Coordinates of N, CA, C and O in Angstrom, one line a residue:
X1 N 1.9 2.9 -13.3 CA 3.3 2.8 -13.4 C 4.0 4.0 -12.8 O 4.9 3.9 -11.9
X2 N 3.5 5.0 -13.2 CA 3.8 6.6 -12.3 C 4.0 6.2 -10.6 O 5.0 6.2 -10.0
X3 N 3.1 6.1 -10.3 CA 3.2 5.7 -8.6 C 3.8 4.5 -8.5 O 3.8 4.2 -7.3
X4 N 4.2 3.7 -9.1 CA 5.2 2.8 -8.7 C 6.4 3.0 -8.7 O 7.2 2.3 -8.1
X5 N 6.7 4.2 -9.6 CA 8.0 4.4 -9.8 C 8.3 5.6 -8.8 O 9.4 5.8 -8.3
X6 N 7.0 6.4 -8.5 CA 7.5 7.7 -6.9 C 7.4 6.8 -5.6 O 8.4 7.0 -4.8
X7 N 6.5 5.8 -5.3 CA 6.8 4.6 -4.3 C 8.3 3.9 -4.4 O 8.7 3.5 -3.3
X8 N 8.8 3.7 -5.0 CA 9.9 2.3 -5.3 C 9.4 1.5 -4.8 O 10.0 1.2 -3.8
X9 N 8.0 0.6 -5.0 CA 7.5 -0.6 -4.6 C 6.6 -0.7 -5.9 O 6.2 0.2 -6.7
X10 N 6.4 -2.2 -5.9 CA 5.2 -2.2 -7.2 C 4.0 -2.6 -6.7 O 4.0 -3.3 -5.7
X11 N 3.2 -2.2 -7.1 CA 1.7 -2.2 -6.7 C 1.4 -3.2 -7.3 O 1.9 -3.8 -8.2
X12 N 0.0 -3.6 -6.2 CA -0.5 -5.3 -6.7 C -2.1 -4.5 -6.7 O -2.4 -3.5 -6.0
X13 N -2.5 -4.9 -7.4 CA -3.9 -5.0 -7.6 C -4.9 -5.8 -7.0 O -4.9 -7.0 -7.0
X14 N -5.7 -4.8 -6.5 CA -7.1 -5.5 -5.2 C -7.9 -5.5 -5.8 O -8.3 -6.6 -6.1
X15 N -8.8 -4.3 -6.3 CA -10.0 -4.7 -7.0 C -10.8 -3.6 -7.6 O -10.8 -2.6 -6.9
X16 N -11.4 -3.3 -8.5 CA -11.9 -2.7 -9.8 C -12.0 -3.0 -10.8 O -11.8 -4.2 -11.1
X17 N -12.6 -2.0 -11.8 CA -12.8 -2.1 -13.2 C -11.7 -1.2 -13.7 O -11.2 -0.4 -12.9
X18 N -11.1 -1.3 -15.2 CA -10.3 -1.1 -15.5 C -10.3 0.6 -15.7 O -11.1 1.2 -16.4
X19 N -9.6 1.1 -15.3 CA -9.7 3.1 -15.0 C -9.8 3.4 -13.9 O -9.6 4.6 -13.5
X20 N -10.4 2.2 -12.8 CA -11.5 2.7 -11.7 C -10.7 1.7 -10.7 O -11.2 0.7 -11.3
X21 N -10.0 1.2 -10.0 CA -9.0 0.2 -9.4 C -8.4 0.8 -8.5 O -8.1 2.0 -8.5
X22 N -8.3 -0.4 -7.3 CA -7.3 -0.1 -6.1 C -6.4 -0.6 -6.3 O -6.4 -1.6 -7.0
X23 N -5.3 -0.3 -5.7 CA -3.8 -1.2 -6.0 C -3.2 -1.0 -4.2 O -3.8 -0.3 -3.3
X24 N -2.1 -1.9 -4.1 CA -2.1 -2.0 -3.0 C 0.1 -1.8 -3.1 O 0.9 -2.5 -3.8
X25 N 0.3 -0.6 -2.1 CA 2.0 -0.7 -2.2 C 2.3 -1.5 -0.2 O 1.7 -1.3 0.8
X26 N 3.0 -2.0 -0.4 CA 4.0 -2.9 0.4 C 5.0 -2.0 0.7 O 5.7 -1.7 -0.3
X27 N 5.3 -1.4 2.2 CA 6.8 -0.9 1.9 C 7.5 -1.6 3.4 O 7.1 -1.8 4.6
X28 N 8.9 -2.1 2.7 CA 9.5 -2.7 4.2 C 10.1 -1.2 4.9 O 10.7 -0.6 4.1
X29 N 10.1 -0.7 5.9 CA 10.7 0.0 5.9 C 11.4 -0.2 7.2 O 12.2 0.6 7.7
X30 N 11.2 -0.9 7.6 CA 12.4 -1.9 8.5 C 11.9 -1.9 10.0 O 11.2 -2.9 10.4
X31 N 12.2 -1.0 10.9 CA 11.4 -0.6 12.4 C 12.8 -1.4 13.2 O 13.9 -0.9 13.0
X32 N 12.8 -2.2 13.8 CA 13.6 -2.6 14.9 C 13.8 -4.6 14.7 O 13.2 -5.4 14.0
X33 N 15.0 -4.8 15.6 CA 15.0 -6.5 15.3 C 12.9 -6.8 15.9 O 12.0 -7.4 15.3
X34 N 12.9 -6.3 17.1 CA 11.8 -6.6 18.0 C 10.5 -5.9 17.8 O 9.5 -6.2 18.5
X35 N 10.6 -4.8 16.6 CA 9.0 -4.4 16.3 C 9.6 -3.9 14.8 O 10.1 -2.8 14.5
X36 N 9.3 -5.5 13.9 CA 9.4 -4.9 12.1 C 8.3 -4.4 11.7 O 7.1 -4.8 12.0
X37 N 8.6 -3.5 10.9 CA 7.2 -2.6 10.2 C 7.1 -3.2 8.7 O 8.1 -3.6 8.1
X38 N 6.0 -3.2 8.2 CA 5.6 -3.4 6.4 C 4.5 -2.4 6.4 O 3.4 -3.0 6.6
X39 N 4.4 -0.9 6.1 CA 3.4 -0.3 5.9 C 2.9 -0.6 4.2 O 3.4 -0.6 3.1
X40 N 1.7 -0.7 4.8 CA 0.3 -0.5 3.5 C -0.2 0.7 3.0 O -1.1 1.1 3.7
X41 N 0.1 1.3 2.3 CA -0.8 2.5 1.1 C -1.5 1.7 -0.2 O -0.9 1.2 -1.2
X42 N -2.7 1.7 0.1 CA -3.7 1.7 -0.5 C -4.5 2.6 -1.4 O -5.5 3.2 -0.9
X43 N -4.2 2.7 -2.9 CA -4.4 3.6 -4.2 C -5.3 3.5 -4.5 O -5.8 2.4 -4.8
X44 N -6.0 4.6 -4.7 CA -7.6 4.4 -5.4 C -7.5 4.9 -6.6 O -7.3 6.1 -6.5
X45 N -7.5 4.6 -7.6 CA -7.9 5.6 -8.9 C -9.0 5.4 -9.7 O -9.4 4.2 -9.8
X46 N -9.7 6.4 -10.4 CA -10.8 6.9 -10.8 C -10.5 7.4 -12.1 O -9.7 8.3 -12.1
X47 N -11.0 7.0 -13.4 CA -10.7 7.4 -14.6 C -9.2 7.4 -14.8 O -8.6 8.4 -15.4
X48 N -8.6 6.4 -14.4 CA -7.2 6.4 -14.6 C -6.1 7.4 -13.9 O -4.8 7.2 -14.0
X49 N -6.7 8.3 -13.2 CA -5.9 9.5 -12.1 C -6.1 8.7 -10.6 O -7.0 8.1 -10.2
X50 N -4.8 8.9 -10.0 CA -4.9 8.8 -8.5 C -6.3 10.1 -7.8 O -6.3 11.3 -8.0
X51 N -7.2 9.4 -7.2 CA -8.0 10.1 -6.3 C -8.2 9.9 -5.1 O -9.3 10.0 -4.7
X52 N -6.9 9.4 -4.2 CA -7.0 9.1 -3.1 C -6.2 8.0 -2.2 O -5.6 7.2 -3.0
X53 N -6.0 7.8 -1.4 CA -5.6 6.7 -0.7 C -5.0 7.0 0.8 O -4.5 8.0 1.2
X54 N -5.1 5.7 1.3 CA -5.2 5.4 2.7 C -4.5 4.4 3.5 O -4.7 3.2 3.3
X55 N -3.6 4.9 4.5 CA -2.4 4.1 4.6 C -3.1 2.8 5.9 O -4.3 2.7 6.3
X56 N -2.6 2.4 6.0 CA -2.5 1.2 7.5 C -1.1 0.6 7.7 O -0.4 -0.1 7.1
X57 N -1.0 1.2 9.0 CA 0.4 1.1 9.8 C 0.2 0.0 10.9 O -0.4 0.1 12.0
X58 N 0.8 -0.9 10.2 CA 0.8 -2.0 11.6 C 1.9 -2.5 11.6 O 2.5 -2.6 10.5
X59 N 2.4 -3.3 13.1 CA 3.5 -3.9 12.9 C 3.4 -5.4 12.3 O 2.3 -5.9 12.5
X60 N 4.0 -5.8 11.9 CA 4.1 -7.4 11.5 C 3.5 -8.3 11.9 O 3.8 -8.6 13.1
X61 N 2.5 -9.1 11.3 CA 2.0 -10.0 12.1 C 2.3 -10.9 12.6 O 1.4 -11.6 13.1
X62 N 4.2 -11.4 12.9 CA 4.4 -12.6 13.3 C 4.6 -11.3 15.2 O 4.5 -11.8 16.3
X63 N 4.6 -10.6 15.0 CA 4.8 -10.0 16.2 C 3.0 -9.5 17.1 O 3.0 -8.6 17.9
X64 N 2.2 -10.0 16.8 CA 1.0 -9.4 17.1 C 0.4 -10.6 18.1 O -0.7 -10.5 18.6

């Protein structure tokens, strides 16, 4: 709930055991009419603490 609330996006859940889970934030952050961006940060946590994560920056797939 912490990192959803310093994101302003809500996180969806990918895959783990409960403590131990990736979650996945969505951000629009807009880019151009001709190249829209939706960046991906991908949360790892471990014993219930953030221990990591890994962004992927791509443009939109209707544009690819």
């Amino acid at each position: 709930a912490e990192a959803a609330t310093a994101l302003r996006t809500p996180l969806a859940y990918v895959r783990g055991r409960r403590g131990n889970e990736i979650y996945l934030a969505v951000s629009d952050i807009g880019g151009s009419l001709f190249f829209p961006r939706r960046d991906h940060l991908y949360l790892q946590f471990r014993g219930g603490r953030l221990t990591g994560w890994k962004g992927d920056w791509n443009l939109d797939a209707t544009w690819r």
